[in-house]
Short mmCIF file of C-alpha atoms and ligand atoms in Angstrom, two decimals:
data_model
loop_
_atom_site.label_atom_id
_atom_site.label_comp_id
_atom_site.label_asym_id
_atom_site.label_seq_id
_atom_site.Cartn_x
_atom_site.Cartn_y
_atom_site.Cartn_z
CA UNK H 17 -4.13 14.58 -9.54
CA UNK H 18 -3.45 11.45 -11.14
CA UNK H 19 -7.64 11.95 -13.18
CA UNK H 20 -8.90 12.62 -15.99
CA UNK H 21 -10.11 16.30 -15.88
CA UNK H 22 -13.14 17.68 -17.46
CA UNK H 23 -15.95 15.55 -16.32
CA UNK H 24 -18.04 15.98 -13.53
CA UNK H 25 -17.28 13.44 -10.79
CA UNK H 26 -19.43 9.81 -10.94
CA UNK H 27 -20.48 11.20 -7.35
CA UNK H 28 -21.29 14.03 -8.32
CA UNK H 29 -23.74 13.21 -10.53
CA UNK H 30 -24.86 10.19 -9.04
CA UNK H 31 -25.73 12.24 -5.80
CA UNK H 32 -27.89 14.62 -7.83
CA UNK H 33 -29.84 11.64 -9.74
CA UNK H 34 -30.53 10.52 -6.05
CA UNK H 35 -30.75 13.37 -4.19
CA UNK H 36 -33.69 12.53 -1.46
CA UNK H 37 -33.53 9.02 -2.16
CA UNK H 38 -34.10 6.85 0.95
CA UNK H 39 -35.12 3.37 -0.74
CA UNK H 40 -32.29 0.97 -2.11
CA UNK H 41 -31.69 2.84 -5.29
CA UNK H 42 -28.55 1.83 -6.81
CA UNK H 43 -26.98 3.36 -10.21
CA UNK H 44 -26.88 1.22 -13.02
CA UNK H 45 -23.21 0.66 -14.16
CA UNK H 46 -20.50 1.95 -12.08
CA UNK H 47 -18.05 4.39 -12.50
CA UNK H 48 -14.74 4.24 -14.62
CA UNK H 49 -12.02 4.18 -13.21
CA UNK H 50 -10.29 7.96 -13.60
CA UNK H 51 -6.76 6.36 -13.75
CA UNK H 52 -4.49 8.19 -16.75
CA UNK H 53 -3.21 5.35 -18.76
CA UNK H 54 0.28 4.45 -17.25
CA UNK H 55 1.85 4.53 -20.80
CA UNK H 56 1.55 7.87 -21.19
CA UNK H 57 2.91 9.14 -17.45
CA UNK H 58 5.96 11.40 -17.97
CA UNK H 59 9.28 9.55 -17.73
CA UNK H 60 11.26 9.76 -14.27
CA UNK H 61 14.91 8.35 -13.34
CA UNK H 62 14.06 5.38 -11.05
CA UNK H 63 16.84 4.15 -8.46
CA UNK H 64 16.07 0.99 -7.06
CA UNK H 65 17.78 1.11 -3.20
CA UNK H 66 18.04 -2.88 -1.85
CA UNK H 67 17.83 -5.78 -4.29
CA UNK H 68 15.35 -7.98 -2.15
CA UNK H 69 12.04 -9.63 -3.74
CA UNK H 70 9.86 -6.43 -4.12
CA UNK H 71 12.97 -4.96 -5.48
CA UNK H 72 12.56 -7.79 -8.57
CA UNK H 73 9.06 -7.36 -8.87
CA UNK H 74 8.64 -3.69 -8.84
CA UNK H 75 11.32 -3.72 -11.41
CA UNK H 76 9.67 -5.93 -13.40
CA UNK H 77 6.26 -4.50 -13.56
CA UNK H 78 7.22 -1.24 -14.16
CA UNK H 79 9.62 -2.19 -17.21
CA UNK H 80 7.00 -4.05 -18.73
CA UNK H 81 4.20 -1.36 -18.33
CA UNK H 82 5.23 2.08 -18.30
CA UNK H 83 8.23 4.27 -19.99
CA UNK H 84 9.52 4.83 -16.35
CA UNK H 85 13.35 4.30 -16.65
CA UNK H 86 15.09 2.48 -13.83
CA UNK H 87 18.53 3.99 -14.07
CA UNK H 88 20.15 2.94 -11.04
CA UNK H 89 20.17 0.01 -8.57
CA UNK H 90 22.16 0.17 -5.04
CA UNK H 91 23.10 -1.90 -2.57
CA UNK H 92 24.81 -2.76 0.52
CA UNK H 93 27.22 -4.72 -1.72
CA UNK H 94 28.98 -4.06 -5.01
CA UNK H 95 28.01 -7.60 -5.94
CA UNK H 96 24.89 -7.77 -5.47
CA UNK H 97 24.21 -4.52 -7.27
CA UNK H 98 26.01 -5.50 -9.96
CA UNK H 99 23.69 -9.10 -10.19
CA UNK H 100 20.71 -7.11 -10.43
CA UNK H 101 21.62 -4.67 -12.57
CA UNK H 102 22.56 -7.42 -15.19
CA UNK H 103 19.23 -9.00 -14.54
CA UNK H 104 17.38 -6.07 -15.07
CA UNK H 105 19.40 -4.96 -17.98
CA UNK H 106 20.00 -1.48 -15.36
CA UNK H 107 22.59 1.03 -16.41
CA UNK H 108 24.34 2.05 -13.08
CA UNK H 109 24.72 0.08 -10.13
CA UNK H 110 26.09 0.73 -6.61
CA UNK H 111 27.83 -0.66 -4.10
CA UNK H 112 26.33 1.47 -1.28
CA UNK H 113 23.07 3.00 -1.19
CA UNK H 114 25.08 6.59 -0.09
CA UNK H 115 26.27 6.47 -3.57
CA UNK H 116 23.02 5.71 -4.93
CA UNK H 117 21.19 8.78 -3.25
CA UNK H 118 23.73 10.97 -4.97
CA UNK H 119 23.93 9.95 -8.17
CA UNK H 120 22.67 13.45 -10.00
CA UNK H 121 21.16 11.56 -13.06
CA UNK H 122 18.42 10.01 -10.65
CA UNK H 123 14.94 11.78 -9.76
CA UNK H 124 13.45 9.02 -7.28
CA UNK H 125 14.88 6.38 -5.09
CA UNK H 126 11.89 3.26 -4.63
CA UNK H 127 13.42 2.31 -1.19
CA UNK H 128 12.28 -1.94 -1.12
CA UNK H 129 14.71 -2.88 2.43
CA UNK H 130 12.77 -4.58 5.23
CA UNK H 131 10.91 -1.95 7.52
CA UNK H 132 12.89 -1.69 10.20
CA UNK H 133 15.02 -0.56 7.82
CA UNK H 134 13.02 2.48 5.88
CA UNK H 135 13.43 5.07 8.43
CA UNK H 136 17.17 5.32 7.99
CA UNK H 137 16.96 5.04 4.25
CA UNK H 138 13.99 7.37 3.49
CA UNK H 139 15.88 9.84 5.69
CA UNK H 140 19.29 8.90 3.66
CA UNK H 141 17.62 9.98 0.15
CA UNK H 142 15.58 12.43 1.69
CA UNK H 143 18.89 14.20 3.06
CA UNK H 144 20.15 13.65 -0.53
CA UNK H 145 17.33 16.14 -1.93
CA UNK H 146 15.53 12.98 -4.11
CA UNK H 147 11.72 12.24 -4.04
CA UNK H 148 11.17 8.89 -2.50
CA UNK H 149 8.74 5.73 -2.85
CA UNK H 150 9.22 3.80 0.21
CA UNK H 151 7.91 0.17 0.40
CA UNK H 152 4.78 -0.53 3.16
CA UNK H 153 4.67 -0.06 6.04
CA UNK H 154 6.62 3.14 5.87
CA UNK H 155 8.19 2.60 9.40
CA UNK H 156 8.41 0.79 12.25
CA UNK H 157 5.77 2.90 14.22
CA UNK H 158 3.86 6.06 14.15
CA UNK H 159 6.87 8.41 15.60
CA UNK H 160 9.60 7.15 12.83
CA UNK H 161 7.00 8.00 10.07
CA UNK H 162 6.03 11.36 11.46
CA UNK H 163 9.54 12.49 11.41
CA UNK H 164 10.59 11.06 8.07
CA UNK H 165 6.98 13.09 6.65
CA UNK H 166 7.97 15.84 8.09
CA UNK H 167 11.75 16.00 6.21
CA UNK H 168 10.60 15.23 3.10
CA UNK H 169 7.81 18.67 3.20
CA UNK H 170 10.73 20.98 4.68
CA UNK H 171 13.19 19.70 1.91
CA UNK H 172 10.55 19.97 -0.42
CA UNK H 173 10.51 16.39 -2.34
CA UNK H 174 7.75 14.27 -3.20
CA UNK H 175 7.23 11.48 -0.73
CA UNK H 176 4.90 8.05 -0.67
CA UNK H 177 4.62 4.87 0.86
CA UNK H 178 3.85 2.05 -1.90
CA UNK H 179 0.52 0.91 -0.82
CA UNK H 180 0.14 -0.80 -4.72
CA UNK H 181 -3.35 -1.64 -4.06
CA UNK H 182 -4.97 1.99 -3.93
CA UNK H 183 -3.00 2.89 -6.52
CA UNK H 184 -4.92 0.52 -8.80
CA UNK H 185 -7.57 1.26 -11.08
CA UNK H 186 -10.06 -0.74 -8.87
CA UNK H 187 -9.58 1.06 -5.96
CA UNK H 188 -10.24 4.24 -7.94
CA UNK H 189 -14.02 2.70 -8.38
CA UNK H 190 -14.30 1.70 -5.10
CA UNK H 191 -13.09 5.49 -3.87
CA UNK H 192 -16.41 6.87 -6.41
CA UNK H 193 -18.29 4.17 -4.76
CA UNK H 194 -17.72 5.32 -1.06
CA UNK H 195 -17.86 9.41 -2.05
CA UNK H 196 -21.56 8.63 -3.52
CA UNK H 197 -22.77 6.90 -0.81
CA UNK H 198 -23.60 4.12 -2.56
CA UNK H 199 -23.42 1.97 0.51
CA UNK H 200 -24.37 4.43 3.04
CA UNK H 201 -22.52 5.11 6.12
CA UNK H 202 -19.99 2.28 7.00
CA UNK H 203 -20.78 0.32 10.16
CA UNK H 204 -18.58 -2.56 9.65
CA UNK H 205 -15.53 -3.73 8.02
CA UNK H 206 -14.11 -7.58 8.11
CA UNK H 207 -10.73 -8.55 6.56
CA UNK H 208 -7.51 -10.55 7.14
CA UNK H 209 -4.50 -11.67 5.16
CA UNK H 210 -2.52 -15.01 5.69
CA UNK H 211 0.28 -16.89 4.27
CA UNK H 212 2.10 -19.62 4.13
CA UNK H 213 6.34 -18.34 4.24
CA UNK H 214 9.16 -20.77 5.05
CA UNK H 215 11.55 -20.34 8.09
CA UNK H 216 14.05 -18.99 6.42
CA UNK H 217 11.84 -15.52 5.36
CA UNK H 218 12.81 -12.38 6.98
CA UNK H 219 9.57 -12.57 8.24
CA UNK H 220 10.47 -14.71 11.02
CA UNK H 221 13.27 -12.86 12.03
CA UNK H 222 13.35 -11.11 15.36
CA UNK H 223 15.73 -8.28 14.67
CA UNK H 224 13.97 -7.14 10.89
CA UNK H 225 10.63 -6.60 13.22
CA UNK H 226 9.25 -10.18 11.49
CA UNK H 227 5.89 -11.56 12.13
CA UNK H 228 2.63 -10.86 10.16
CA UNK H 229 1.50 -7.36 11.41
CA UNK H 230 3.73 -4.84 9.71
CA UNK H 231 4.02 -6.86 7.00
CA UNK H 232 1.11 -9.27 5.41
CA UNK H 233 -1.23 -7.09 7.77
CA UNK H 234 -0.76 -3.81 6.28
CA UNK H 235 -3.16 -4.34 3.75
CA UNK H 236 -6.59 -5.06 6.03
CA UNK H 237 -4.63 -2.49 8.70
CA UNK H 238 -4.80 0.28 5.76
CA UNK H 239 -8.30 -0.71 4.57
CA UNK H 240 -9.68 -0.02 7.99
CA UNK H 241 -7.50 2.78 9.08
CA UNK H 242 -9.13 4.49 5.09
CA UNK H 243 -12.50 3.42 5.83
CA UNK H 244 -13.18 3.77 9.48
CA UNK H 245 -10.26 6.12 10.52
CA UNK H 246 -7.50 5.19 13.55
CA UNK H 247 -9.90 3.27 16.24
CA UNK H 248 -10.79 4.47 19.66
CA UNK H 249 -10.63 0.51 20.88
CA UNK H 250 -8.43 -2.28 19.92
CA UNK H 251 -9.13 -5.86 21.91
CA UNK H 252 -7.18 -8.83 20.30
CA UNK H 253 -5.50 -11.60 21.06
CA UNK H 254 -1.72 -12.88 19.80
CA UNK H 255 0.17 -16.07 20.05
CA UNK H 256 3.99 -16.06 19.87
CA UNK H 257 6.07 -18.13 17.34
CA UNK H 258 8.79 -20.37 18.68
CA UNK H 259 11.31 -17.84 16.26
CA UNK H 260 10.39 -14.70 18.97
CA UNK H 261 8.12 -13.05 16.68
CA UNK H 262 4.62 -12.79 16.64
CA UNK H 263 3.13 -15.84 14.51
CA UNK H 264 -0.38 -14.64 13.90
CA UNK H 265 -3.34 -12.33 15.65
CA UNK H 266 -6.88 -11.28 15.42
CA UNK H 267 -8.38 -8.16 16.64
CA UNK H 268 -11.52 -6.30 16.63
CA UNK H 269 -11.26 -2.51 16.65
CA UNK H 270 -14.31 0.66 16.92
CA UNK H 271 -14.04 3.73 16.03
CA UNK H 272 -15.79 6.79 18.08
CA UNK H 273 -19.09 6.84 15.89
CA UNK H 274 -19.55 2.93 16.99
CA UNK H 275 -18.63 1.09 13.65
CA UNK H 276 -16.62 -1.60 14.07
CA UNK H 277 -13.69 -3.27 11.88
CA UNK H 278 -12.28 -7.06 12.48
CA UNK H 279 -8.55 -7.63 11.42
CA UNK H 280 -6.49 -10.93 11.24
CA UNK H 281 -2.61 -12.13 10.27
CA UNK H 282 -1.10 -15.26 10.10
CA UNK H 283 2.24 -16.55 9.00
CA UNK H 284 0.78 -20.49 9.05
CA UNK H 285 -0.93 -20.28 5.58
CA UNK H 286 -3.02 -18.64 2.49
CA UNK H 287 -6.16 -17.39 3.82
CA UNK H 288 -9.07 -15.80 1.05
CA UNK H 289 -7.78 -12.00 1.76
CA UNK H 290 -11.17 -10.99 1.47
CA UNK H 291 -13.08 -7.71 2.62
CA UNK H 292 -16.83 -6.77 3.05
CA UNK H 293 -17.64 -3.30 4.04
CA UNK H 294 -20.70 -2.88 5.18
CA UNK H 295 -22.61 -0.12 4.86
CA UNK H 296 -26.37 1.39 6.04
CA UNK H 297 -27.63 1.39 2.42
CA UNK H 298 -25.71 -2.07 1.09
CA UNK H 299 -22.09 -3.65 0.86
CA UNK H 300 -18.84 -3.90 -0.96
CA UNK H 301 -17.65 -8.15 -1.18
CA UNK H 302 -14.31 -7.93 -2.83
CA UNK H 303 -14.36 -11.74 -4.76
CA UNK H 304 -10.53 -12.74 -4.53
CA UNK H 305 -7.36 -10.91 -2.68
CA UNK H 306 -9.16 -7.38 -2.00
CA UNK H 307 -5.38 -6.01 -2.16
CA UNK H 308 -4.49 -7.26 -5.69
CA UNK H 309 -6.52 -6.49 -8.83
CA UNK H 310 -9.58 -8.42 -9.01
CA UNK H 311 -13.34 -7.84 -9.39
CA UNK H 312 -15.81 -6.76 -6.84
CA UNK H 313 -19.46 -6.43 -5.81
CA UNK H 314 -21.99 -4.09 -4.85
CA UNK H 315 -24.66 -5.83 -2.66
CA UNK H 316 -27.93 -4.41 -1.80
CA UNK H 317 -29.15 -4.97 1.55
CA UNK H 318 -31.05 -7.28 0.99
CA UNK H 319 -28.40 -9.56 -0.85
CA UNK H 320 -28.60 -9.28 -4.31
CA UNK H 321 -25.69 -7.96 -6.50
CA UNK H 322 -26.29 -4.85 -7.87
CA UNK H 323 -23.15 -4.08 -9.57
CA UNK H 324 -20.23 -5.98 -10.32
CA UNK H 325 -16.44 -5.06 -11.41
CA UNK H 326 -15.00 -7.71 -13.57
CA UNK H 327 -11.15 -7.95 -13.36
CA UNK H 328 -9.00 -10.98 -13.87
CA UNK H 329 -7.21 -11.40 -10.85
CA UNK H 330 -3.68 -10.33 -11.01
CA UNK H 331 -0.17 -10.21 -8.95
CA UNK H 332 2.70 -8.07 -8.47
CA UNK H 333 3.37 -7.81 -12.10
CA UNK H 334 -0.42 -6.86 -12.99
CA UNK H 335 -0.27 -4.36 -10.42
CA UNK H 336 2.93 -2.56 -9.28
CA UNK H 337 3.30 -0.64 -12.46
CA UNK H 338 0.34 1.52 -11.07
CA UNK H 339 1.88 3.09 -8.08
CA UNK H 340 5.49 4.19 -10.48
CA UNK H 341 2.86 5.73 -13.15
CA UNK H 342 0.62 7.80 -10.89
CA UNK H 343 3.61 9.28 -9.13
CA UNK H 344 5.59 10.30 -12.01
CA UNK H 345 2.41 12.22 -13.17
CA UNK H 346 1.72 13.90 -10.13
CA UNK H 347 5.68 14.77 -9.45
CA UNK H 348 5.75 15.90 -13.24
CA UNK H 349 2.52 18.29 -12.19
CA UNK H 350 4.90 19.93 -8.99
CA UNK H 351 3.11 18.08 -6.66
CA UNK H 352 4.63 16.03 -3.64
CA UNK H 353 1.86 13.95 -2.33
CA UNK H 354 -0.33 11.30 -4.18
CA UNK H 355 -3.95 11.93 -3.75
CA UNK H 356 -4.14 7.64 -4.19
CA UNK H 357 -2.08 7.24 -0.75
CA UNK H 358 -1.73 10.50 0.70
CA UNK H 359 0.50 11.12 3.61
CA UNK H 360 -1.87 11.43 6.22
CA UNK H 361 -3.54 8.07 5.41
CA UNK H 362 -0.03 6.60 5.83
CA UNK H 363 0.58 8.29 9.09
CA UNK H 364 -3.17 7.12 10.15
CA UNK H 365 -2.45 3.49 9.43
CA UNK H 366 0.68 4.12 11.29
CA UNK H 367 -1.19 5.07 14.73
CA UNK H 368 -3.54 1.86 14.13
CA UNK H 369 -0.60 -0.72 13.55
CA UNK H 370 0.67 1.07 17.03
CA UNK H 371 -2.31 0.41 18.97
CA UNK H 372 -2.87 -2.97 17.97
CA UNK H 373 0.39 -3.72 18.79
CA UNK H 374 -0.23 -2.43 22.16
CA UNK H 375 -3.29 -4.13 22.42
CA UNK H 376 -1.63 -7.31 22.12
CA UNK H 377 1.87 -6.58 23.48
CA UNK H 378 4.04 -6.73 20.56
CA UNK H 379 7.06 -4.91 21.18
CA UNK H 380 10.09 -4.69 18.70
CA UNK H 381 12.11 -3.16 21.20
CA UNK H 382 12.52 -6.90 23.14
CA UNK H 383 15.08 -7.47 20.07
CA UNK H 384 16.66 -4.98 20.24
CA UNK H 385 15.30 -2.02 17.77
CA UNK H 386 14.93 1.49 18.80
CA UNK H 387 11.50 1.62 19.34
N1 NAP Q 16 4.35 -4.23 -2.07
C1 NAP Q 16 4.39 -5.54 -1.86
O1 NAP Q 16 3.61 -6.30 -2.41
C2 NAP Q 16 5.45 -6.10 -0.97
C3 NAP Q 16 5.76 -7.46 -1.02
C4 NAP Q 16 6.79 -7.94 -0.24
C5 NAP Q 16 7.48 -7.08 0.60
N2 NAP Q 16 7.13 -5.77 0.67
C6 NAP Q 16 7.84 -4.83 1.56
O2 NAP Q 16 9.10 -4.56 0.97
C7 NAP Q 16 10.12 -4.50 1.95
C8 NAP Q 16 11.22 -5.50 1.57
O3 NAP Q 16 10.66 -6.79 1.52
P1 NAP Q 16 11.33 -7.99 0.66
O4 NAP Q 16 10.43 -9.15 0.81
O5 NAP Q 16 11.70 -7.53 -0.68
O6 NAP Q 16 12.66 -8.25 1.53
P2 NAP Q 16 13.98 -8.99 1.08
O7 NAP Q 16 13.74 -9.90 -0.06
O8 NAP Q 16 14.57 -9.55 2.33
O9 NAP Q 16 14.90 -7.81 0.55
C9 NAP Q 16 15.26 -6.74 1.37
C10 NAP Q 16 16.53 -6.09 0.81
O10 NAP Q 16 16.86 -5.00 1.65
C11 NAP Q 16 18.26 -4.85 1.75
N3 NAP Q 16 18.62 -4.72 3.18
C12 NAP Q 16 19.12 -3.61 3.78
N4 NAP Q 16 19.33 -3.81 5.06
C13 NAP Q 16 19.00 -5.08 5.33
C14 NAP Q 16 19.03 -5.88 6.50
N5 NAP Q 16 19.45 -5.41 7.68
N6 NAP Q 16 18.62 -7.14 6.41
C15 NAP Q 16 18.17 -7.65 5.25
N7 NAP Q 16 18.12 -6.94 4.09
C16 NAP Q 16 18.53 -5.66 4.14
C17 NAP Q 16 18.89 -6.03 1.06
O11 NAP Q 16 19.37 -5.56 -0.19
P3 NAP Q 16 20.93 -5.37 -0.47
O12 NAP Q 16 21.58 -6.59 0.12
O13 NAP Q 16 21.00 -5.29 -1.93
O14 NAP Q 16 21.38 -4.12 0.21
C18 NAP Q 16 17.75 -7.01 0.84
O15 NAP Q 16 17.88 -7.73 -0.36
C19 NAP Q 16 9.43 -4.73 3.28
O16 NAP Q 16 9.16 -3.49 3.86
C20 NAP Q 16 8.13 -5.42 2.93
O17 NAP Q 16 7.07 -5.14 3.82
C21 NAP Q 16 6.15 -5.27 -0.12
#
């Protein structure tokens, strides 16, 4: 577990000082955050497998932050390898990612190559006995995941889909938050994610399964998959983009116990990214991009703010190095799943990406991917 041992859990105690307690009673400061400090996680040979954007920024993040080592970049050309590797001052670089997976001096492979891509590639370093942190979503749909889950436990390697944001220290306050029952039971949860990307983005392309959904709308997708599990319902609506891929959607979504979670995308421009969970007993209002670090508030239900987590908002670079840090602890520890994004939550999120995109007939297979 990637926490601080020793202590009894916030929760824990939190639910004793407030055992029987039906009014609005809210504890005074919130939890810390149980995060071990990323300097200090154990270091692990990193090979970086595509040399996209996230590729950069991971690489980045993690230099900057942590004593990870990135040892190894490949790529489907020599060139290109060879580019980032000078960029990133790297020490081997490949001109095929089979090469990559093989290299014996490297103990992960961060797979960062569009989705409809990961299957193949997880499965590739998988094959090649490494652990693997695959970039979000971890697949196209629910039956490519399953099957790449289920290689890495019979190989026995360490597997994870780079959700960055509950990887972060704030998400870790938010998880102490929920297990209290701070807020009471969840009966709602609202989000969306837009942005503005120019033609040329992979996102718009047909044949790399482009449009918002598997991409900008993993994030609220995740967040309500976590908090209100894969829905019973999905209604929505979706309009096409003249490129032939979906250009934005909204659905709402219910779970079997009633509570009820609103989703949007959109490829047209920035929207706030918030989130609100609402709860019987009060409400979480994240204050900027709930997927990026950033502060937070605990509402009562009657609308004042009870508690508040004060963060300056930050990007890739203020945030990556999280996810590289709490894996190498928990691989160092023998273990092969990361309590922050555990397998099954990836698998869940899976199902709920493939019945929204039922729900609104988005089908990948009308370009030509194996579905
Ligand atoms: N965590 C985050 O915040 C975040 C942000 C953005 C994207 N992502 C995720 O990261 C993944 C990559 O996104 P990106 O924006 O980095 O993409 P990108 O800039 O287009 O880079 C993707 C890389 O994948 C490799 N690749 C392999 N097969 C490819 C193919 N058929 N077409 C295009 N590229 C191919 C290429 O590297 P080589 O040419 O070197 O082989 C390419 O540079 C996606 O799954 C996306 O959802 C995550």
């Amino acid at each position: 577990m990637q926490r601080a041992s020793g202590n009894r859990l916030w929760s824990e105690q939190y639910a004793d000082a407030h055992l029987g307690v039906f009014d609005m009673t809210f504890p005074s400061a919130l939890p810390a955050s149980r995060l071990r400090p990323p300097q200090d996680a154990p270091p692990m040979r990193w090979g970086i497998l595509g040399t996209g954007w996230i590729a950069a920024k991971f690489t980045e993040s993690v230099k900057a932050h942590t004593r990870q080592v990135i040892a190894a970049v490949g790529s489907r050309s020599e060139e290109a390898a060879k580019r980032f590797a000078s960029e990133w001052g790297i020490q081997n670089a490949y001109g095929s990612y089979q090469e990559l997976v093989q290299a014996s001096d490297i103990d992960i492979i961060y797979v960062a190559t569009p989705h409809g891509q990961h299957h193949e590639h997880v499965l590739l370093a998988i094959n090649a006995g490494k652990h693997v942190l695959v970039e979000k979503p971890m697949a196209l749909n629910h039956a490519q995941a399953a099957e790449m889950v289920a290689a890495a436990r019979k190989k026995g390697v360490f597997f994870a889909e780079a959700l960055w944001t509950y990887f972060l220290p704030k998400f870790d306050v938010v998880q102490q938050i929920l297990d209290a029952g701070v807020i009471g039971d969840i009966k709602s949860v609202y989000t969306e994610y837009g942005e503005y990307l120019p033609r040329d983005h992979r996102i718009f392309d047909p044949t790399l399964a482009g449009g918002p959904l598997l991409d900008l709308g993993t994030y609220p997708v995740s967040l309500l998959t976590k908090l209100l599990g894969v829905p019973s319902k999905v209604v929505g609506v979706a309009t096409d983009d003249p490129a032939g891929v979906n250009g934005q959607l909204a659905v709402a979504m219910m779970n079997y116990h009633g509570a009820q979670g609103t989703m949007a995308t959109t490829l047209y421009g920035f929207t706030p990214t918030g989130a609100a969970v609402i709860g019987t007993k009060g409400s979480i209002r994240f204050a900027n991009e709930f997927h990026l670090p950033g502060s937070f508030e605990v509402w009562s239900l009657d609308g004042s703010v009870r508690l508040k987590y004060d963060e300056p908002r930050g990007a890739h670079f203020e945030g990556l190095f999280h996810e590289a840090a709490g894996i190498a602890y928990v691989i160092s520890e023998g273990s092969f799943e990361s309590p922050c994004r555990p397998l099954d939550a990836s698998l869940d999120t899976m199902k709920t990406l493939d019945a929204i995109r039922s729900a609104v007939a988005i089908n990948f297979s009308r370009a030509g991917l194996r579905e």
